[in-house]
């Protein structure tokens, strides 16, 4: 069973959508052949309440998820590192099963 890593960002949803297209074009690793992407969503009050409950003092503006397609290489942790690098000008949090990855 595949699990999704959820990314919360400080950028508005439209900017994140544009950035994800650029990131996918730049990094073959993050292509849609290796990962399934959920739509970028505007974060809700509930999203922010959950982040606060698990210990974050962070205001999420938008969020999206990526799921590694079975047998995709390399592993999801490398994709998380690339997202961290590509979104370094914004605040970003990655959660996998409510565990903090970045």
XYZ file of C-alpha atoms in Angstrom:
102
model
C 0.000 0.000 0.000
C 1.425 3.357 -1.046
C 1.499 6.239 1.395
C 1.423 9.910 0.552
C 3.797 12.576 1.778
C 1.917 15.837 2.303
C 3.717 19.126 1.780
C 2.444 22.335 3.388
C 3.821 25.603 2.031
C 3.714 29.324 2.700
C 3.020 30.023 -0.998
C -0.378 30.483 -2.587
C -1.772 27.507 -4.505
C -1.295 28.997 -7.981
C 2.407 29.669 -7.340
C 2.858 26.128 -6.040
C 1.191 24.655 -9.149
C 3.522 26.657 -11.386
C 6.552 25.688 -9.319
C 5.649 21.979 -9.394
C 5.488 22.048 -13.204
C 8.969 23.589 -13.299
C 10.312 21.098 -10.762
C 8.910 18.116 -12.682
C 10.458 19.400 -15.917
C 13.822 20.017 -14.230
C 14.120 16.741 -12.303
C 13.371 13.490 -14.108
C 13.202 11.876 -10.654
C 10.057 13.865 -9.899
C 8.297 13.012 -13.153
C 4.761 11.691 -13.140
C 6.222 8.304 -14.161
C 7.768 8.005 -10.701
C 5.296 9.877 -8.524
C 1.597 10.572 -8.383
C 0.748 14.143 -7.391
C -2.411 15.291 -5.660
C -3.911 18.597 -6.687
C -2.573 21.664 -4.943
C -5.163 22.860 -2.425
C -5.662 25.975 -0.389
C -5.014 25.015 3.225
C -7.971 25.159 5.576
C -8.279 26.209 9.195
C -8.415 22.508 10.041
C -5.079 21.911 8.272
C -3.504 24.635 10.383
C -5.116 23.333 13.589
C -3.675 19.881 12.903
C -0.218 21.344 12.280
C -0.489 23.238 15.551
C -1.582 20.079 17.414
C 1.494 18.181 16.232
C 3.772 20.994 17.318
C 4.174 23.425 14.420
C 4.046 27.178 14.703
C 3.533 27.443 10.946
C 0.734 28.927 8.874
C 0.057 26.695 5.872
C -1.295 28.574 2.848
C -1.370 25.645 0.412
C -0.650 21.945 0.357
C -0.122 19.041 -2.024
C 0.842 15.409 -1.802
C 3.135 13.071 -3.662
C 2.907 9.309 -3.642
C 5.713 7.104 -4.880
C 4.495 4.758 -7.596
C 5.299 1.151 -6.756
C 8.869 0.198 -7.650
C 9.804 3.775 -8.532
C 13.454 4.626 -7.987
C 14.998 6.340 -6.123
C 13.143 6.407 -2.854
C 10.679 8.991 -1.627
C 13.147 10.558 0.808
C 15.217 11.796 -2.152
C 12.100 13.401 -3.644
C 11.484 15.148 -0.326
C 15.042 16.517 -0.351
C 14.555 17.822 -3.896
C 11.303 19.540 -2.898
C 13.073 21.123 0.063
C 15.761 22.418 -2.295
C 13.297 23.675 -4.921
C 11.093 25.455 -2.362
C 13.966 26.924 -0.328
C 12.634 30.459 -0.869
C 9.420 29.540 0.965
C 8.495 27.790 4.168
C 7.704 24.145 3.496
C 6.893 21.189 5.723
C 6.703 17.567 4.592
C 4.672 15.109 6.640
C 4.640 11.352 6.156
C 2.056 9.613 8.337
C 2.112 12.725 10.569
C 5.878 12.391 11.046
C 7.990 15.392 10.084
C 10.361 14.854 7.168
C 11.438 18.491 6.604
